[in-house]
Amino acid sequence: TKESAVASINEVKVQKETDYNNQKAEEAKQAAIATTTQVAATGKIADMQIAIPVKGIISSRYGSRSSRRSSAHTGLDIATSQGTGIRPIASGTVTYSGEKGTYGNLVIVNHGNGIESYYAHCSKLYANVGDTVDTNSTIASVGSTGNSTGPHLHLEIRVNGSPVNPQQYLYK
């Protein structure tokens, strides 16, 4: 019938659009992986070797204050190109991956021994809750989501739930 032919054509159109969107998403992920910083600078926290998640310019330091936030800055902002791949500072398990208020798109990795790392303002999230990741994993790409003035990574390191200055360990 004419109705079933139209329905079949519409199903084909929807499938082609879905395939196209999936292909574009995969291309964006591959581009982020290609631009991911190779592990270069490292430090140590609680006997755990850690590495920088991205190369870039520090645009806001831990503890600083600004008109954009009501309290001291709990992380380190590293400005770099939109879409640059982000790697975790160390091996761990992803405990959060999604949108979270002023953080925008956020990935949280639990490294054990009370140590967690936060990766905020991401344009895309590639890691899912429960994923096991290491310093060779691209978990997200740099963006400007949430309370952000431009593309950068907001990196937080927390020990037993409290933020610590990432520059004690990295970007010295």
Short mmCIF file of N, CA and C in Angstrom, two decimals:
data_model
loop_
_atom_site.label_atom_id
_atom_site.label_comp_id
_atom_site.label_asym_id
_atom_site.label_seq_id
_atom_site.Cartn_x
_atom_site.Cartn_y
_atom_site.Cartn_z
N THR A 1 0.84 -1.18 0.00
CA THR A 1 0.00 0.00 0.00
C THR A 1 0.88 1.24 0.00
N LYS A 2 0.23 2.35 -0.31
CA LYS A 2 0.95 3.63 -0.36
C LYS A 2 1.47 4.02 1.02
N GLU A 3 0.64 3.78 2.08
CA GLU A 3 1.05 4.13 3.44
C GLU A 3 2.27 3.33 3.89
N SER A 4 2.31 2.04 3.58
CA SER A 4 3.46 1.23 3.98
C SER A 4 4.71 1.62 3.19
N ALA A 5 4.57 2.04 1.96
CA ALA A 5 5.72 2.50 1.17
C ALA A 5 6.27 3.79 1.76
N VAL A 6 5.39 4.73 2.15
CA VAL A 6 5.82 5.98 2.77
C VAL A 6 6.50 5.69 4.11
N ALA A 7 5.93 4.77 4.89
CA ALA A 7 6.52 4.40 6.17
C ALA A 7 7.91 3.80 5.98
N SER A 8 8.08 2.97 4.96
CA SER A 8 9.38 2.38 4.67
C SER A 8 10.39 3.44 4.28
N ILE A 9 9.98 4.39 3.47
CA ILE A 9 10.88 5.49 3.06
C ILE A 9 11.28 6.31 4.28
N ASN A 10 10.33 6.60 5.16
CA ASN A 10 10.64 7.36 6.38
C ASN A 10 11.60 6.60 7.29
N GLU A 11 11.42 5.29 7.42
CA GLU A 11 12.33 4.47 8.23
C GLU A 11 13.74 4.52 7.66
N VAL A 12 13.87 4.46 6.35
CA VAL A 12 15.18 4.53 5.70
C VAL A 12 15.81 5.88 5.97
N LYS A 13 15.03 6.97 5.88
CA LYS A 13 15.55 8.31 6.13
C LYS A 13 16.05 8.44 7.57
N VAL A 14 15.26 7.94 8.52
CA VAL A 14 15.64 8.01 9.93
C VAL A 14 16.92 7.20 10.17
N GLN A 15 17.02 6.02 9.58
CA GLN A 15 18.21 5.19 9.75
C GLN A 15 19.43 5.88 9.16
N LYS A 16 19.29 6.49 7.98
CA LYS A 16 20.42 7.20 7.36
C LYS A 16 20.87 8.36 8.23
N GLU A 17 19.91 9.09 8.81
CA GLU A 17 20.25 10.21 9.69
C GLU A 17 20.96 9.72 10.95
N THR A 18 20.47 8.63 11.52
CA THR A 18 21.10 8.04 12.70
C THR A 18 22.52 7.58 12.38
N ASP A 19 22.69 6.89 11.26
CA ASP A 19 24.02 6.44 10.84
C ASP A 19 24.96 7.63 10.65
N TYR A 20 24.46 8.70 10.02
CA TYR A 20 25.27 9.90 9.78
C TYR A 20 25.69 10.51 11.11
N ASN A 21 24.74 10.66 12.06
CA ASN A 21 25.06 11.24 13.36
C ASN A 21 26.06 10.38 14.14
N ASN A 22 25.89 9.06 14.08
CA ASN A 22 26.84 8.16 14.73
C ASN A 22 28.23 8.28 14.12
N GLN A 23 28.29 8.41 12.80
CA GLN A 23 29.58 8.55 12.11
C GLN A 23 30.25 9.85 12.52
N LYS A 24 29.49 10.94 12.59
CA LYS A 24 30.06 12.24 12.99
C LYS A 24 30.55 12.18 14.44
N ALA A 25 29.81 11.53 15.32
CA ALA A 25 30.23 11.40 16.72
C ALA A 25 31.52 10.59 16.82
N GLU A 26 31.63 9.53 16.04
CA GLU A 26 32.85 8.71 16.05
C GLU A 26 34.02 9.51 15.48
N GLU A 27 33.80 10.29 14.44
CA GLU A 27 34.85 11.13 13.87
C GLU A 27 35.35 12.15 14.90
N ALA A 28 34.43 12.76 15.66
CA ALA A 28 34.80 13.72 16.70
C ALA A 28 35.63 13.04 17.79
N LYS A 29 35.23 11.82 18.17
CA LYS A 29 35.98 11.08 19.19
C LYS A 29 37.38 10.76 18.68
N GLN A 30 37.48 10.31 17.44
CA GLN A 30 38.80 9.98 16.88
C GLN A 30 39.68 11.23 16.79
N ALA A 31 39.08 12.37 16.47
CA ALA A 31 39.84 13.62 16.42
C ALA A 31 40.36 13.99 17.81
N ALA A 32 39.52 13.79 18.84
CA ALA A 32 39.95 14.07 20.21
C ALA A 32 41.08 13.13 20.62
N ILE A 33 40.96 11.86 20.28
CA ILE A 33 42.01 10.90 20.60
C ILE A 33 43.32 11.29 19.91
N ALA A 34 43.22 11.74 18.66
CA ALA A 34 44.42 12.13 17.91
C ALA A 34 45.11 13.33 18.53
N THR A 35 44.35 14.20 19.21
CA THR A 35 44.96 15.39 19.80
C THR A 35 45.27 15.22 21.28
N THR A 36 45.00 14.05 21.83
CA THR A 36 45.26 13.82 23.24
C THR A 36 46.74 13.98 23.53
N THR A 37 47.02 14.69 24.61
CA THR A 37 48.39 14.90 25.03
C THR A 37 49.06 13.57 25.36
N GLN A 38 50.24 13.37 24.86
CA GLN A 38 51.00 12.21 25.27
C GLN A 38 51.48 12.44 26.70
N VAL A 39 51.57 11.39 27.49
CA VAL A 39 52.02 11.55 28.87
C VAL A 39 53.42 12.15 28.86
N ALA A 40 53.53 13.32 29.46
CA ALA A 40 54.80 14.04 29.40
C ALA A 40 55.30 14.41 30.80
N ALA A 41 54.51 15.19 31.52
CA ALA A 41 54.92 15.63 32.85
C ALA A 41 54.23 14.75 33.88
N THR A 42 54.97 14.35 34.87
CA THR A 42 54.40 13.47 35.88
C THR A 42 54.72 13.97 37.28
N GLY A 43 54.00 13.48 38.23
CA GLY A 43 54.22 13.76 39.63
C GLY A 43 53.82 12.55 40.44
N LYS A 44 53.68 12.74 41.75
CA LYS A 44 53.33 11.62 42.61
C LYS A 44 52.43 12.13 43.73
N ILE A 45 51.37 11.38 44.01
CA ILE A 45 50.48 11.69 45.12
C ILE A 45 50.20 10.38 45.85
N ALA A 46 50.44 10.38 47.15
CA ALA A 46 50.23 9.18 47.98
C ALA A 46 50.83 7.94 47.33
N ASP A 47 52.08 8.04 46.90
CA ASP A 47 52.82 6.94 46.25
C ASP A 47 52.22 6.48 44.93
N MET A 48 51.32 7.27 44.36
CA MET A 48 50.72 6.95 43.06
C MET A 48 51.29 7.90 42.02
N GLN A 49 51.87 7.35 40.97
CA GLN A 49 52.40 8.15 39.88
C GLN A 49 51.23 8.78 39.12
N ILE A 50 51.29 10.08 38.85
CA ILE A 50 50.23 10.74 38.09
C ILE A 50 50.84 11.52 36.93
N ALA A 51 50.01 11.79 35.92
CA ALA A 51 50.47 12.46 34.71
C ALA A 51 49.50 13.59 34.33
N ILE A 52 49.99 14.57 33.59
CA ILE A 52 49.11 15.67 33.18
C ILE A 52 48.04 15.16 32.22
N PRO A 53 46.81 15.68 32.35
CA PRO A 53 45.73 15.24 31.47
C PRO A 53 45.72 15.94 30.12
N VAL A 54 46.20 17.19 30.05
CA VAL A 54 46.31 17.96 28.81
C VAL A 54 47.48 18.91 28.92
N LYS A 55 48.03 19.29 27.78
CA LYS A 55 49.00 20.38 27.73
C LYS A 55 48.23 21.66 27.46
N GLY A 56 48.67 22.75 28.06
CA GLY A 56 48.00 24.01 27.84
C GLY A 56 48.58 25.08 28.75
N ILE A 57 47.86 26.18 28.82
CA ILE A 57 48.28 27.33 29.62
C ILE A 57 47.37 27.43 30.83
N ILE A 58 47.96 27.58 32.00
CA ILE A 58 47.17 27.73 33.22
C ILE A 58 46.48 29.09 33.17
N SER A 59 45.14 29.05 33.18
CA SER A 59 44.38 30.30 33.08
C SER A 59 43.74 30.71 34.40
N SER A 60 43.67 29.80 35.36
CA SER A 60 43.17 30.12 36.69
C SER A 60 43.74 29.12 37.67
N ARG A 61 44.32 29.63 38.74
CA ARG A 61 44.99 28.77 39.71
C ARG A 61 44.07 28.38 40.87
N TYR A 62 44.45 27.32 41.53
CA TYR A 62 43.75 26.83 42.73
C TYR A 62 43.71 27.95 43.77
N GLY A 63 42.55 28.14 44.39
CA GLY A 63 42.43 29.13 45.47
C GLY A 63 42.12 30.54 45.01
N SER A 64 42.25 30.80 43.70
CA SER A 64 42.00 32.17 43.23
C SER A 64 40.51 32.50 43.31
N ARG A 65 40.22 33.78 43.33
CA ARG A 65 38.84 34.25 43.36
C ARG A 65 38.58 35.09 42.12
N SER A 66 37.32 35.11 41.70
CA SER A 66 36.95 35.94 40.56
C SER A 66 35.48 36.32 40.68
N SER A 67 35.04 37.19 39.77
CA SER A 67 33.64 37.60 39.77
C SER A 67 32.73 36.47 39.29
N ARG A 68 33.29 35.41 38.69
CA ARG A 68 32.50 34.31 38.15
C ARG A 68 32.17 33.24 39.19
N ARG A 69 32.81 33.29 40.35
CA ARG A 69 32.51 32.29 41.37
C ARG A 69 32.47 32.95 42.75
N SER A 70 31.68 32.37 43.62
CA SER A 70 31.45 32.97 44.94
C SER A 70 32.45 32.51 45.99
N SER A 71 33.28 31.53 45.68
CA SER A 71 34.25 31.03 46.66
C SER A 71 35.59 30.80 45.96
N ALA A 72 36.56 30.36 46.75
CA ALA A 72 37.89 30.10 46.19
C ALA A 72 37.83 28.97 45.16
N HIS A 73 38.64 29.07 44.13
CA HIS A 73 38.71 28.09 43.04
C HIS A 73 39.24 26.77 43.58
N THR A 74 38.52 25.68 43.33
CA THR A 74 38.86 24.37 43.88
C THR A 74 39.69 23.51 42.93
N GLY A 75 40.13 24.09 41.83
CA GLY A 75 40.91 23.32 40.87
C GLY A 75 41.89 24.20 40.13
N LEU A 76 42.34 23.67 39.02
CA LEU A 76 43.30 24.34 38.16
C LEU A 76 42.70 24.35 36.76
N ASP A 77 42.64 25.53 36.14
CA ASP A 77 42.11 25.63 34.78
C ASP A 77 43.27 25.64 33.80
N ILE A 78 43.21 24.75 32.81
CA ILE A 78 44.24 24.66 31.78
C ILE A 78 43.58 24.96 30.45
N ALA A 79 43.89 26.12 29.89
CA ALA A 79 43.32 26.54 28.61
C ALA A 79 44.05 25.81 27.48
N THR A 80 43.26 25.26 26.57
CA THR A 80 43.79 24.59 25.39
C THR A 80 42.68 24.54 24.34
N SER A 81 42.97 24.03 23.19
CA SER A 81 42.02 24.05 22.08
C SER A 81 40.78 23.21 22.35
N GLN A 82 39.63 23.73 21.93
CA GLN A 82 38.36 22.99 21.97
C GLN A 82 38.55 21.64 21.29
N GLY A 83 38.08 20.57 21.92
CA GLY A 83 38.14 19.24 21.33
C GLY A 83 39.40 18.46 21.65
N THR A 84 40.39 19.09 22.32
CA THR A 84 41.60 18.37 22.71
C THR A 84 41.23 17.22 23.63
N GLY A 85 41.79 16.06 23.39
CA GLY A 85 41.50 14.89 24.22
C GLY A 85 42.06 15.03 25.63
N ILE A 86 41.31 14.51 26.60
CA ILE A 86 41.68 14.55 28.02
C ILE A 86 41.95 13.13 28.49
N ARG A 87 43.07 12.95 29.17
CA ARG A 87 43.41 11.66 29.77
C ARG A 87 43.36 11.78 31.28
N PRO A 88 43.03 10.70 31.97
CA PRO A 88 43.02 10.76 33.44
C PRO A 88 44.45 10.87 33.98
N ILE A 89 44.57 11.40 35.19
CA ILE A 89 45.90 11.57 35.79
C ILE A 89 46.53 10.24 36.17
N ALA A 90 45.70 9.21 36.36
CA ALA A 90 46.18 7.88 36.75
C ALA A 90 45.07 6.87 36.48
N SER A 91 45.40 5.61 36.64
CA SER A 91 44.40 4.55 36.47
C SER A 91 43.32 4.68 37.52
N GLY A 92 42.12 4.23 37.15
CA GLY A 92 41.03 4.27 38.10
C GLY A 92 39.73 3.84 37.47
N THR A 93 38.64 4.08 38.19
CA THR A 93 37.31 3.72 37.74
C THR A 93 36.46 4.98 37.64
N VAL A 94 35.75 5.12 36.53
CA VAL A 94 34.88 6.28 36.34
C VAL A 94 33.65 6.11 37.25
N THR A 95 33.42 7.12 38.11
CA THR A 95 32.29 7.08 39.02
C THR A 95 31.19 8.06 38.64
N TYR A 96 31.50 8.99 37.73
CA TYR A 96 30.50 9.95 37.25
C TYR A 96 30.87 10.36 35.84
N SER A 97 29.87 10.47 34.97
CA SER A 97 30.07 10.96 33.61
C SER A 97 28.74 11.55 33.15
N GLY A 98 28.68 12.89 33.16
CA GLY A 98 27.44 13.55 32.77
C GLY A 98 27.50 15.03 33.06
N GLU A 99 26.35 15.68 32.98
CA GLU A 99 26.25 17.11 33.23
C GLU A 99 26.07 17.34 34.73
N LYS A 100 26.77 18.36 35.27
CA LYS A 100 26.68 18.62 36.71
C LYS A 100 26.84 20.12 36.98
N GLY A 101 25.75 20.85 36.84
CA GLY A 101 25.71 22.26 37.23
C GLY A 101 26.81 23.11 36.64
N THR A 102 27.50 23.87 37.51
CA THR A 102 28.54 24.80 37.05
C THR A 102 29.74 24.09 36.43
N TYR A 103 29.91 22.79 36.73
CA TYR A 103 30.99 22.02 36.11
C TYR A 103 30.71 21.75 34.63
N GLY A 104 29.46 21.87 34.21
CA GLY A 104 29.10 21.47 32.85
C GLY A 104 29.25 19.97 32.72
N ASN A 105 29.77 19.53 31.58
CA ASN A 105 30.01 18.09 31.39
C ASN A 105 31.23 17.68 32.20
N LEU A 106 31.05 16.66 33.03
CA LEU A 106 32.05 16.29 34.04
C LEU A 106 32.31 14.80 34.03
N VAL A 107 33.58 14.42 34.19
CA VAL A 107 33.97 13.04 34.43
C VAL A 107 34.71 13.01 35.77
N ILE A 108 34.33 12.07 36.64
CA ILE A 108 35.04 11.86 37.90
C ILE A 108 35.64 10.47 37.88
N VAL A 109 36.93 10.38 38.23
CA VAL A 109 37.63 9.10 38.28
C VAL A 109 38.09 8.86 39.72
N ASN A 110 37.78 7.67 40.24
CA ASN A 110 38.23 7.26 41.56
C ASN A 110 39.50 6.43 41.37
N HIS A 111 40.60 6.88 42.01
CA HIS A 111 41.90 6.22 41.86
C HIS A 111 42.22 5.32 43.04
N GLY A 112 41.31 5.22 44.01
CA GLY A 112 41.57 4.42 45.19
C GLY A 112 42.30 5.23 46.25
N ASN A 113 42.42 4.70 47.44
CA ASN A 113 43.11 5.35 48.56
C ASN A 113 42.60 6.75 48.83
N GLY A 114 41.31 7.00 48.57
CA GLY A 114 40.72 8.30 48.85
C GLY A 114 40.99 9.37 47.82
N ILE A 115 41.60 9.01 46.69
CA ILE A 115 41.97 10.01 45.68
C ILE A 115 41.00 9.95 44.50
N GLU A 116 40.45 11.12 44.15
CA GLU A 116 39.58 11.27 42.99
C GLU A 116 40.08 12.43 42.15
N SER A 117 39.77 12.38 40.85
CA SER A 117 40.08 13.51 39.98
C SER A 117 38.83 13.88 39.20
N TYR A 118 38.64 15.20 39.02
CA TYR A 118 37.48 15.75 38.32
C TYR A 118 37.98 16.42 37.03
N TYR A 119 37.25 16.22 35.94
CA TYR A 119 37.57 16.80 34.64
C TYR A 119 36.31 17.51 34.15
N ALA A 120 36.29 18.85 34.22
CA ALA A 120 35.05 19.60 33.99
C ALA A 120 35.11 20.48 32.75
N HIS A 121 33.92 20.93 32.34
CA HIS A 121 33.67 21.82 31.19
C HIS A 121 33.89 21.12 29.85
N CYS A 122 33.85 19.80 29.84
CA CYS A 122 34.13 18.99 28.64
C CYS A 122 33.08 19.23 27.54
N SER A 123 33.56 19.19 26.29
CA SER A 123 32.63 19.30 25.16
C SER A 123 31.98 17.95 24.86
N LYS A 124 32.73 16.87 25.05
CA LYS A 124 32.23 15.52 24.80
C LYS A 124 32.75 14.62 25.91
N LEU A 125 31.93 13.62 26.28
CA LEU A 125 32.32 12.63 27.29
C LEU A 125 32.43 11.28 26.60
N TYR A 126 33.57 10.62 26.74
CA TYR A 126 33.79 9.32 26.11
C TYR A 126 33.79 8.18 27.12
N ALA A 127 34.01 8.48 28.39
CA ALA A 127 34.03 7.45 29.43
C ALA A 127 32.66 7.33 30.07
N ASN A 128 32.31 6.14 30.46
CA ASN A 128 31.03 5.87 31.11
C ASN A 128 31.26 5.38 32.53
N VAL A 129 30.26 5.57 33.39
CA VAL A 129 30.35 5.10 34.77
C VAL A 129 30.66 3.60 34.75
N GLY A 130 31.64 3.23 35.56
CA GLY A 130 32.05 1.83 35.64
C GLY A 130 33.24 1.48 34.78
N ASP A 131 33.58 2.35 33.82
CA ASP A 131 34.75 2.09 32.96
C ASP A 131 36.02 2.11 33.79
N THR A 132 36.92 1.20 33.49
CA THR A 132 38.27 1.23 34.05
C THR A 132 39.14 1.97 33.05
N VAL A 133 39.85 3.01 33.50
CA VAL A 133 40.64 3.86 32.62
C VAL A 133 42.07 3.94 33.12
N ASP A 134 42.97 4.33 32.21
CA ASP A 134 44.36 4.58 32.59
C ASP A 134 44.86 5.78 31.81
N THR A 135 46.15 6.11 31.96
CA THR A 135 46.69 7.32 31.34
C THR A 135 46.76 7.22 29.82
N ASN A 136 46.43 6.09 29.25
CA ASN A 136 46.34 5.97 27.79
C ASN A 136 44.90 6.10 27.29
N SER A 137 43.94 6.27 28.19
CA SER A 137 42.52 6.39 27.83
C SER A 137 42.16 7.84 27.56
N THR A 138 41.41 8.09 26.51
CA THR A 138 40.85 9.43 26.28
C THR A 138 39.44 9.38 26.85
N ILE A 139 39.22 10.14 27.96
CA ILE A 139 37.96 10.05 28.68
C ILE A 139 36.96 11.14 28.26
N ALA A 140 37.46 12.22 27.66
CA ALA A 140 36.60 13.34 27.28
C ALA A 140 37.40 14.26 26.37
N SER A 141 36.75 15.32 25.92
CA SER A 141 37.48 16.35 25.16
C SER A 141 37.18 17.72 25.76
N VAL A 142 38.16 18.61 25.65
CA VAL A 142 38.09 19.95 26.21
C VAL A 142 36.93 20.72 25.59
N GLY A 143 36.24 21.47 26.45
CA GLY A 143 35.12 22.28 25.97
C GLY A 143 34.94 23.52 26.82
N SER A 144 33.72 24.04 26.81
CA SER A 144 33.40 25.26 27.54
C SER A 144 31.96 25.18 28.05
N THR A 145 31.62 24.08 28.73
CA THR A 145 30.27 23.89 29.24
C THR A 145 30.21 24.34 30.70
N GLY A 146 29.00 24.57 31.21
CA GLY A 146 28.85 25.00 32.59
C GLY A 146 29.28 26.44 32.76
N ASN A 147 29.82 26.78 33.92
CA ASN A 147 30.28 28.14 34.22
C ASN A 147 31.70 28.30 33.68
N SER A 148 31.80 28.69 32.42
CA SER A 148 33.07 28.70 31.72
C SER A 148 33.16 29.92 30.81
N THR A 149 34.37 30.45 30.67
CA THR A 149 34.57 31.62 29.81
C THR A 149 35.22 31.28 28.48
N GLY A 150 35.57 30.03 28.27
CA GLY A 150 36.21 29.60 27.03
C GLY A 150 36.72 28.19 27.19
N PRO A 151 37.23 27.59 26.11
CA PRO A 151 37.67 26.19 26.18
C PRO A 151 38.84 26.00 27.14
N HIS A 152 38.63 25.13 28.10
CA HIS A 152 39.68 24.77 29.05
C HIS A 152 39.27 23.52 29.81
N LEU A 153 40.23 22.91 30.46
CA LEU A 153 39.96 21.81 31.37
C LEU A 153 40.04 22.35 32.79
N HIS A 154 39.00 22.12 33.56
CA HIS A 154 39.04 22.40 35.00
C HIS A 154 39.42 21.06 35.65
N LEU A 155 40.61 20.99 36.22
CA LEU A 155 41.11 19.77 36.86
C LEU A 155 41.06 19.95 38.36
N GLU A 156 40.39 19.03 39.02
CA GLU A 156 40.39 18.98 40.48
C GLU A 156 40.97 17.66 40.92
N ILE A 157 41.76 17.70 41.97
CA ILE A 157 42.22 16.49 42.64
C ILE A 157 41.68 16.57 44.06
N ARG A 158 41.00 15.52 44.48
CA ARG A 158 40.44 15.48 45.83
C ARG A 158 41.05 14.32 46.60
N VAL A 159 41.40 14.60 47.85
CA VAL A 159 41.91 13.58 48.76
C VAL A 159 40.92 13.48 49.91
N ASN A 160 40.34 12.30 50.07
CA ASN A 160 39.30 12.06 51.09
C ASN A 160 38.19 13.11 51.01
N GLY A 161 37.80 13.47 49.77
CA GLY A 161 36.69 14.38 49.53
C GLY A 161 37.04 15.86 49.53
N SER A 162 38.26 16.21 49.93
CA SER A 162 38.64 17.62 49.98
C SER A 162 39.56 17.98 48.82
N PRO A 163 39.27 19.11 48.14
CA PRO A 163 40.14 19.53 47.03
C PRO A 163 41.53 19.89 47.53
N VAL A 164 42.52 19.52 46.74
CA VAL A 164 43.92 19.91 47.00
C VAL A 164 44.44 20.62 45.76
N ASN A 165 45.51 21.36 45.92
CA ASN A 165 46.09 22.11 44.81
C ASN A 165 46.79 21.15 43.84
N PRO A 166 46.29 21.02 42.60
CA PRO A 166 46.94 20.13 41.63
C PRO A 166 48.39 20.50 41.35
N GLN A 167 48.74 21.78 41.55
CA GLN A 167 50.12 22.20 41.28
C GLN A 167 51.11 21.69 42.33
N GLN A 168 50.62 21.09 43.39
CA GLN A 168 51.54 20.42 44.32
C GLN A 168 52.13 19.18 43.63
N TYR A 169 51.44 18.69 42.59
CA TYR A 169 51.83 17.43 41.95
C TYR A 169 52.13 17.55 40.46
N LEU A 170 51.42 18.45 39.78
CA LEU A 170 51.54 18.59 38.33
C LEU A 170 51.63 20.07 37.94
N TYR A 171 52.08 20.34 36.73
CA TYR A 171 52.17 21.69 36.18
C TYR A 171 53.00 22.60 37.08
N LYS A 172 54.12 22.08 37.56
CA LYS A 172 55.00 22.84 38.46
C LYS A 172 55.80 23.86 37.69
#
